[in-house]
Short mmCIF file of C-alpha atoms in Angstrom, two decimals:
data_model
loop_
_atom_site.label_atom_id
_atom_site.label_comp_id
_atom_site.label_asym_id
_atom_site.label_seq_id
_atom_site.Cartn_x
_atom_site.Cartn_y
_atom_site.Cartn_z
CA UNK A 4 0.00 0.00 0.00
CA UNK A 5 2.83 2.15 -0.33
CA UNK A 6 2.29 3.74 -3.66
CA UNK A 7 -0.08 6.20 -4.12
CA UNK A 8 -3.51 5.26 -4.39
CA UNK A 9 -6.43 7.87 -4.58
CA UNK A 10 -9.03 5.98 -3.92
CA UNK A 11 -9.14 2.01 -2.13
CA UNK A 12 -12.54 0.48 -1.53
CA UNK A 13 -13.39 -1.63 1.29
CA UNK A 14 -15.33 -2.21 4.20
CA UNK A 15 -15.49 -1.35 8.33
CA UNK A 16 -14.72 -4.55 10.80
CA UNK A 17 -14.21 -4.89 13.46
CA UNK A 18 -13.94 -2.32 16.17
CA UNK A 19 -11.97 -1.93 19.06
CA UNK A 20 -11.94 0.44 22.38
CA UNK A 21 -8.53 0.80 24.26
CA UNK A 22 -7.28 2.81 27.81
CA UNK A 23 -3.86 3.15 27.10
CA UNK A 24 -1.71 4.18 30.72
CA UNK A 25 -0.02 6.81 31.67
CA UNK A 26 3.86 7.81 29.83
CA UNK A 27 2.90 5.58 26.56
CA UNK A 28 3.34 7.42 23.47
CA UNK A 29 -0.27 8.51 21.87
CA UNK A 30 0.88 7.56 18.18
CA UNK A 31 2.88 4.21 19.04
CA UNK A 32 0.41 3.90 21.91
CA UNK A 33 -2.83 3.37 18.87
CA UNK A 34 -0.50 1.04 16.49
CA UNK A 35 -0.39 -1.25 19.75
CA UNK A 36 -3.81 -1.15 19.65
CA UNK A 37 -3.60 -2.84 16.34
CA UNK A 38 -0.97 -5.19 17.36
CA UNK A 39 -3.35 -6.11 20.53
CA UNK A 40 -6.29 -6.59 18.12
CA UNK A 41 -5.18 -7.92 14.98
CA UNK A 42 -6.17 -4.94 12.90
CA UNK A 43 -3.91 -3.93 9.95
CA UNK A 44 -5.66 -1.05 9.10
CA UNK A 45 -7.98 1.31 10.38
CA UNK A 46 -9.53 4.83 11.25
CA UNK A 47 -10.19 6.69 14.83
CA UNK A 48 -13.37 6.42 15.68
CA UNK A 49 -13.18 8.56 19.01
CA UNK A 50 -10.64 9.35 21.05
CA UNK A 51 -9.83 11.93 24.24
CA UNK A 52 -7.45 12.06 26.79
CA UNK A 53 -4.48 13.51 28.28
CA UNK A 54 -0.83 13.99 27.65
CA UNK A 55 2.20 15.44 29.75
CA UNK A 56 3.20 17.52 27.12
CA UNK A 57 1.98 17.78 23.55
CA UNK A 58 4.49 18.03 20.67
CA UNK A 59 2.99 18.05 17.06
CA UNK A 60 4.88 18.66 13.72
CA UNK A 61 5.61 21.61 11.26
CA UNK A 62 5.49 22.15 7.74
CA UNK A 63 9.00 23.28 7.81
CA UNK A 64 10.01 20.04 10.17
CA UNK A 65 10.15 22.12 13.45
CA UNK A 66 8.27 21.08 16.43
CA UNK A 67 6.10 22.82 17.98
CA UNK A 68 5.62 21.96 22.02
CA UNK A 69 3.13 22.56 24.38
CA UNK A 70 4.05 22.69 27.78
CA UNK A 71 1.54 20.81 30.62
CA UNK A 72 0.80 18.91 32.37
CA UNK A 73 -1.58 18.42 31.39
CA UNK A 74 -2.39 18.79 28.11
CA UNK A 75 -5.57 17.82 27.24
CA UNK A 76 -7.01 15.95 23.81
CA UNK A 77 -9.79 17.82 22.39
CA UNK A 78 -10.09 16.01 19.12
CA UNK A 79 -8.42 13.58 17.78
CA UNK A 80 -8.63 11.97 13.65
CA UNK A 81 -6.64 9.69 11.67
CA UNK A 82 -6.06 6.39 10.79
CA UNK A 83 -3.58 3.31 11.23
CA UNK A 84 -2.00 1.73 7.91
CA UNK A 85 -0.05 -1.41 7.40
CA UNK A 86 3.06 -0.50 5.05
CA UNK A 87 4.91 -2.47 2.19
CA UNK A 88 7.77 -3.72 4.83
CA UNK A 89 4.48 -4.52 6.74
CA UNK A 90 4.60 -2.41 9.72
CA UNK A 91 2.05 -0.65 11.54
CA UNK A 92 2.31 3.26 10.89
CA UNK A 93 -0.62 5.48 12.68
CA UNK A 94 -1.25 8.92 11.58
CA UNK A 95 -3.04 11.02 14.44
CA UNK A 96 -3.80 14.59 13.92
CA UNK A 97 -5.97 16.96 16.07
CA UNK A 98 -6.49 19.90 18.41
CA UNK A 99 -5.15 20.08 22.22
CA UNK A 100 -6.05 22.16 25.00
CA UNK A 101 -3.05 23.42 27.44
CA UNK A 102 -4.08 23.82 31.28
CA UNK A 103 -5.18 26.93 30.54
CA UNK A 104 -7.44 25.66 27.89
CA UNK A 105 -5.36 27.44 24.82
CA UNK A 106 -6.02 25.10 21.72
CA UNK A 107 -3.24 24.10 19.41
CA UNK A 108 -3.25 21.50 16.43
CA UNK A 109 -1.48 19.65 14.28
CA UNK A 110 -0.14 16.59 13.75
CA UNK A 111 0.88 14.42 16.60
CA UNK A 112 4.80 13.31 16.25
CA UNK A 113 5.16 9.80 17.21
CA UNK A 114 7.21 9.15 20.15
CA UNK A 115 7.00 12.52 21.90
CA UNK A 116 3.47 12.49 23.27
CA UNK A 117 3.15 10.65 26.67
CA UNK A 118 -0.03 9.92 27.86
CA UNK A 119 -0.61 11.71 31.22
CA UNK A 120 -3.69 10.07 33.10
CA UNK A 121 -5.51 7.97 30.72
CA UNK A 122 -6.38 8.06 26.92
CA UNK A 123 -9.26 6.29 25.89
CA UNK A 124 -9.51 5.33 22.17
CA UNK A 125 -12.11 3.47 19.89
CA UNK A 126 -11.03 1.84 16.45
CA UNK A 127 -12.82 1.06 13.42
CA UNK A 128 -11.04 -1.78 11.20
CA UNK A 129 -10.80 -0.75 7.60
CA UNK A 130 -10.40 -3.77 5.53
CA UNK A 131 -9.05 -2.49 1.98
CA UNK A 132 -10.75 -4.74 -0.98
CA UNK A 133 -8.65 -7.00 -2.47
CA UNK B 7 7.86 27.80 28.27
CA UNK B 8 3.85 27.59 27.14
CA UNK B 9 4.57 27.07 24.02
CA UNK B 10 7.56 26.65 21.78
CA UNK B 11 8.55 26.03 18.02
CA UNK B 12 12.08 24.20 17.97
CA UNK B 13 14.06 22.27 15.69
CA UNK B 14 15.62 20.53 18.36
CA UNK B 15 14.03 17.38 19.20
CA UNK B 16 11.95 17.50 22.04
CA UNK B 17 12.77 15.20 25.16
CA UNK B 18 9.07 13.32 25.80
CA UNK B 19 9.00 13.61 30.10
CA UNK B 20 7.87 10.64 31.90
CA UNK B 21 5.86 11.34 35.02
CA UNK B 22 5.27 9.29 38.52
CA UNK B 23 2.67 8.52 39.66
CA UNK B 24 1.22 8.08 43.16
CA UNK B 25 0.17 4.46 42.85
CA UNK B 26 2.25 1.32 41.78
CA UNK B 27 2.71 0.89 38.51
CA UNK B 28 0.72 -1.21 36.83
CA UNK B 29 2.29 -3.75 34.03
CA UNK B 30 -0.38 -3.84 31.81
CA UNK B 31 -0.21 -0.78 29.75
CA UNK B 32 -3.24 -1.25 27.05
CA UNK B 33 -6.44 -2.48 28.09
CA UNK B 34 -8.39 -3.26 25.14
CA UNK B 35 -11.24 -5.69 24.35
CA UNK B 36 -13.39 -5.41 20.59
CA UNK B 37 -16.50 -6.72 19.12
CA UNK B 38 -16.70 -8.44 16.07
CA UNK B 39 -18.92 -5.73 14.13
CA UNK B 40 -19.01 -1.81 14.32
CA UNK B 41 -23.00 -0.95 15.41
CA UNK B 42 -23.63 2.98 14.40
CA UNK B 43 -26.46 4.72 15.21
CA UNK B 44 -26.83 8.75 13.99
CA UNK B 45 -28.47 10.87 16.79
CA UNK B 46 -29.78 14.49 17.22
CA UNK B 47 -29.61 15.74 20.38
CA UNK B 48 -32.80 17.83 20.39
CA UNK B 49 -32.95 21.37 21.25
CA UNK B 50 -33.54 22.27 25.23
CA UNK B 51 -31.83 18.76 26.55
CA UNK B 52 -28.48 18.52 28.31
CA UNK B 53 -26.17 17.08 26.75
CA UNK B 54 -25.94 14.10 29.00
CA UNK B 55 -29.33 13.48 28.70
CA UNK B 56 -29.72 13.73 24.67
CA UNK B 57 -27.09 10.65 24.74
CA UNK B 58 -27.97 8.63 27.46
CA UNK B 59 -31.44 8.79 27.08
CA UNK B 60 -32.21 7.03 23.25
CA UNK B 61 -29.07 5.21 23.45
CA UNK B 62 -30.22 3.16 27.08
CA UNK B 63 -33.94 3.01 24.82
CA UNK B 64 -32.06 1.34 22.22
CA UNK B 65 -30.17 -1.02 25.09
CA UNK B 66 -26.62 0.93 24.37
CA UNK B 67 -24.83 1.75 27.51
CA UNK B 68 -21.03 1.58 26.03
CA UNK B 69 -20.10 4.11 22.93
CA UNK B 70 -17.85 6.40 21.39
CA UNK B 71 -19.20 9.28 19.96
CA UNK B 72 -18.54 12.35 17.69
CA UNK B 73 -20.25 15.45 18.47
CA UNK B 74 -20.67 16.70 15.06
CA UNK B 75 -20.89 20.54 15.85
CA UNK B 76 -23.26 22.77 17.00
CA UNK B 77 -24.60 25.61 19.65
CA UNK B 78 -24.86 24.74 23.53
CA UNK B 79 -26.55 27.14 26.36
CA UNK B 80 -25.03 27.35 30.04
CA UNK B 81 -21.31 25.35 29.16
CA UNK B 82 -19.24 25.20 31.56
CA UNK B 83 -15.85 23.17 30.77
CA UNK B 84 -12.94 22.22 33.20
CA UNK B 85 -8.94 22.18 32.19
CA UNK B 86 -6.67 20.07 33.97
CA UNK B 87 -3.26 21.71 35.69
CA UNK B 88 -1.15 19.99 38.19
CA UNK B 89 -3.15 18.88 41.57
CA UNK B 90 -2.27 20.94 44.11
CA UNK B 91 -2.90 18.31 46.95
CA UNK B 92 -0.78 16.16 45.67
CA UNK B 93 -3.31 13.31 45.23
CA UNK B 94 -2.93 12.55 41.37
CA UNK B 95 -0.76 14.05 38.91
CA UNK B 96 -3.79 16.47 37.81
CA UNK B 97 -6.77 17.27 38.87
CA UNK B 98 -9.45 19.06 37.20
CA UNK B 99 -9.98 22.54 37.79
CA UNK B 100 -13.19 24.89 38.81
CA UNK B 101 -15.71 24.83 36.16
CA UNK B 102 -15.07 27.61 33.44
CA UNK B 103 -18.48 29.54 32.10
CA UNK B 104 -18.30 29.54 28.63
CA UNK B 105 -22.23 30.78 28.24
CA UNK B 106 -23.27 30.58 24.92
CA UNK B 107 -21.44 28.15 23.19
CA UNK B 108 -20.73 26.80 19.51
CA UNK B 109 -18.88 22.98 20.28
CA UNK B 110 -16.60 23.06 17.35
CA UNK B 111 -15.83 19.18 17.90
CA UNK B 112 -16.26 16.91 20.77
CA UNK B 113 -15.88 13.05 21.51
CA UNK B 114 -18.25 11.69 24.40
CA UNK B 115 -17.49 8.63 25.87
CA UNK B 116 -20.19 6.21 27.46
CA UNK B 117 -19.91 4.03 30.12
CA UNK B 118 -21.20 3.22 33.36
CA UNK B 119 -20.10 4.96 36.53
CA UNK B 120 -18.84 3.64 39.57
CA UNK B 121 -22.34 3.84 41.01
CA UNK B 122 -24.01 2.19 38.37
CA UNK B 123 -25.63 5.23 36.79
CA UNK B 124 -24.72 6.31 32.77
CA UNK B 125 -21.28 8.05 32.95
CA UNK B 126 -20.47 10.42 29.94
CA UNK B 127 -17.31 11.57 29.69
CA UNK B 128 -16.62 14.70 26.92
CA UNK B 129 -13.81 16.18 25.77
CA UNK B 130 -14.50 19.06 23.12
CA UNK B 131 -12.69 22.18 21.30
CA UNK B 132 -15.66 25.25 21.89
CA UNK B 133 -16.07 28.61 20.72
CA UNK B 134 -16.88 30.43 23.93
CA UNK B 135 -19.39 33.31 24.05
CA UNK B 136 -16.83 35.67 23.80
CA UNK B 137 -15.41 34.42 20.78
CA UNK B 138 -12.29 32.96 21.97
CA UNK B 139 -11.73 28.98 21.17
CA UNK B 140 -10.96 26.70 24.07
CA UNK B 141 -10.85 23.49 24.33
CA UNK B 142 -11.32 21.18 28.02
CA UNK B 143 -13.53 18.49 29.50
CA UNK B 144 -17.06 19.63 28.96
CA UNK B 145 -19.25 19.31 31.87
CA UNK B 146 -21.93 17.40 29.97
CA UNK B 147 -25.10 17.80 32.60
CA UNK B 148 -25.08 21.53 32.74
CA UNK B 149 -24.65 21.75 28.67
CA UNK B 150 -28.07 22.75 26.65
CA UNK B 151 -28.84 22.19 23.59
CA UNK B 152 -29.63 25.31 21.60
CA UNK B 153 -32.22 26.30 18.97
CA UNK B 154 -30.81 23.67 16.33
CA UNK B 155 -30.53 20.11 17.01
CA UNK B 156 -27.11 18.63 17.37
CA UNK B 157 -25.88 15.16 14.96
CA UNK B 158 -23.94 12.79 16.96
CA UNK B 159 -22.46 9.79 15.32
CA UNK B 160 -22.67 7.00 17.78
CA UNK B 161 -20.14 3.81 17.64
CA UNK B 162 -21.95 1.02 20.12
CA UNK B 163 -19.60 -0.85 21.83
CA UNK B 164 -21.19 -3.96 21.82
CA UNK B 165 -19.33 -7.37 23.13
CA UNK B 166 -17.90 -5.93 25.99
CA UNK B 167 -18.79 -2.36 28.20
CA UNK B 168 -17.33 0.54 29.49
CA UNK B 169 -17.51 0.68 33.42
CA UNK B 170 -15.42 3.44 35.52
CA UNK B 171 -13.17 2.06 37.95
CA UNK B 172 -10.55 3.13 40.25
CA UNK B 173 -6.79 2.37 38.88
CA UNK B 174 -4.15 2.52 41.65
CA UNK B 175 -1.70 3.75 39.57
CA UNK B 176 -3.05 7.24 38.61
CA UNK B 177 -5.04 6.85 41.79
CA UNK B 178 -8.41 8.48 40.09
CA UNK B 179 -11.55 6.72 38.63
CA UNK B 180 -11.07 5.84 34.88
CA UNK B 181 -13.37 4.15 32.23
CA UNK B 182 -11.91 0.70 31.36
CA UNK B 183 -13.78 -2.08 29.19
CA UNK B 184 -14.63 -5.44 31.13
CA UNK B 185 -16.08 -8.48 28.96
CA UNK B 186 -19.66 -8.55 30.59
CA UNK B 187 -22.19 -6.51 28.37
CA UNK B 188 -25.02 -4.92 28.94
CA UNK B 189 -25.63 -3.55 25.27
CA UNK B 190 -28.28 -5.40 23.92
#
C-alpha cells in the first residue's frame, strides 16, 4: 500500500476500544492497539485524553511543544495503515487544549506524546478490498 | 515555556505517579462488528441526557461518539493543571463559564459509573461566548442544547462495556472495558 492510491474500496470490521496508561506514546500507543487486536488497518473512531506535554509537527520540520501537564485531547482523527515492509504506521492529527485551555493543532509526532492520566480510544477496522 | 517552536528534538517527560505501577499498559477488548447509530440531540436537553437517554432506549450503555458541531446554552468546561494536593498528577480545575457556546468538535465517551448510573465523559474544542476557542472536558449535565438540534455519530460498543473504575496507579476513577455486556 505504499504507492499512491487515490481511492481504495473496502469495508469497516471490526472495532476496538482501548485505555492506554499513563507515559505511553499517543501515536505508538494506537499502532499497539492494532498489534493487541489484529487490525492492519484502520480509522479513529473517538478518542480523548491527556498527555504530559503535547508536541505536534511543522510544515518546515520544526516542532512545535506545548508545555503541561496536562495537556488535554480535544479532538483527535486519523487512521492506522499497514506499510509495504508490513509495519504498523498510525497517523493522528488533532487539536489540544493546554491547562489553561489554549487550543493548538497539528499533527501528533510519534514518540514525543506521553499519555498523562488515561487516553481512551475506539477503532474502526478498515479492511481495503482485495 | 507555554509554548515553543524548535528544531531541536523534544525530550518526551515521563511522570510518577502516586500508585504502583501497573504492568499492563493497554487495556483493550473489541467486538466483532461496528453498530452505528446517527443521533440528534434535540434542542432544550443537556447534553448528558440527549445521549444517554435514546441510546439506554435502544439497550446501548457503552459508545464512542462524535459530536458533530453545533450551539450549547449554560457550558461550563474544566482544564486540567497539576493537583495541588498532591493526590494525582492532575486534577481538574473549577468549572469555566463559557455561556453561549458553539462545540466546534467533541468526543463523548459512554460508560457506566462507579455507582451504576450512565457516565459520559466529553472532551470538546468550543467557541466560547466571547469568541475565543478553548478546548477542556465539557461538563456534559449543565450543557443545553440550543435552537438547532445537534448530529452525533454513535459507535456502540457492543461485546464488551465501558464501566469506571478506580486504577491505583493514577489513583483516580477511569473508564476501562470489562467483557460482561449490557448492550443489547
Amino acid at each position: 500500500m505504499g504507492e499512491m492510491i487515490a481511492v481504495e474500496n473496502g469495508s469497516m470490521g471490526r472495532v476496538a476500544y482501548a485505555r492506554i496508561a499513563p507515559n505511553e506514546d499517543l501515536v505508538q500507543g494506537v499502532e499497539k492497539l492494532c498489534l493487541a487486536e489484529g487490525f492492519r488497518n484502520a480509522f479513529v473512531r473517538g478518542a480523548l485524553g491527556s498527555l504530559v506535554d503535547a508536541c505536534m509537527g511543522t510544515i518546515d520540520g520544526k516542532y512545535l511543544q506545548i508545555q503541561g501537564p496536562a495537556v488535554e485531547i480535544v479532538s483527535l482523527a486519523g487512521e492506522v495503515r499497514q506499510g509495504d515492509d508490513g509495519s504498523l504506521r498510525a497517523a493522528l492529527t488533532g487539536v489540544v487544549a493546554d491547562p489553561e485551555g489554549n487550543v493548538y493543532g497539528g499533527p501528533f509526532v510519534a514518540g514525543l506524546n506521553p499519555i498523562c492520566m488515561t487516553f481512551e480510544v475506539t477503532l474502526e477496522e478498515w479492511l481495503p478490498a482485495k | 515555556m507555554k509554548r515553543v517552536v524548535t528544531t531541536q528534538l523534544p525530550r518526551p517527560r515521563t511522570l510518577i505517579h502516586p500508585g504502583r505501577f501497573n504492568p499492563v499498559r493497554i487495556q483493550s477488548l473489541r467486538s466483532s462488528k461496528g453498530r452505528h447509530v446517527r443521533l440528534a440531540l434535540l434542542p432544550g436537553v443537556s447534553l448528558f441526557d440527549g445521549l444517554v437517554k435514546p441510546l439506554a432506549e435502544m439497550g446501548i450503555t457503552s459508545a464512542s461518539t462524535t459530536i458533530l458541531g453545533g450551539y450549547f446554552e449554560g457550558v461550563q468546561y474544566c482544564v486540567a493543571p497539576p493537583d495541588q494536593q498532591g493526590q494525582a498528577v492532575i486534577a481538574y480545575s473549577k468549572p469555566v463559564p463559557a455561556g453561549r457556546t458553539y462545540m466546534i468538535f467533541g468526543n463523548a465517551t459512554l460508560g457506566t459509573s462507579m455507582n451504576g448510573s450512565p457516565l459520559v465523559h466529553c472532551h470538546a474544542a468550543i467557541r466560547t461566548e466571547s469568541g475565543e476557542v478553548k478546548g477542556g472536558h465539557i461538563l456534559t449535565d449543565t450543557c443545553i442544547v440550543s435552537r438547532d438540534p445537534v448530529p452525533v455519530l454513535v459507535t456502540s460498543l457492543d461485546e464488551f462495556e465501558l464501566r469506571q473504575a478506580y486504577d491505583p496507579e493514577t489513583n483516580i476513577a477511569l473508564l476501562q472495558p470489562y467483557k460482561e455486556t449490557t448492550n443489547g
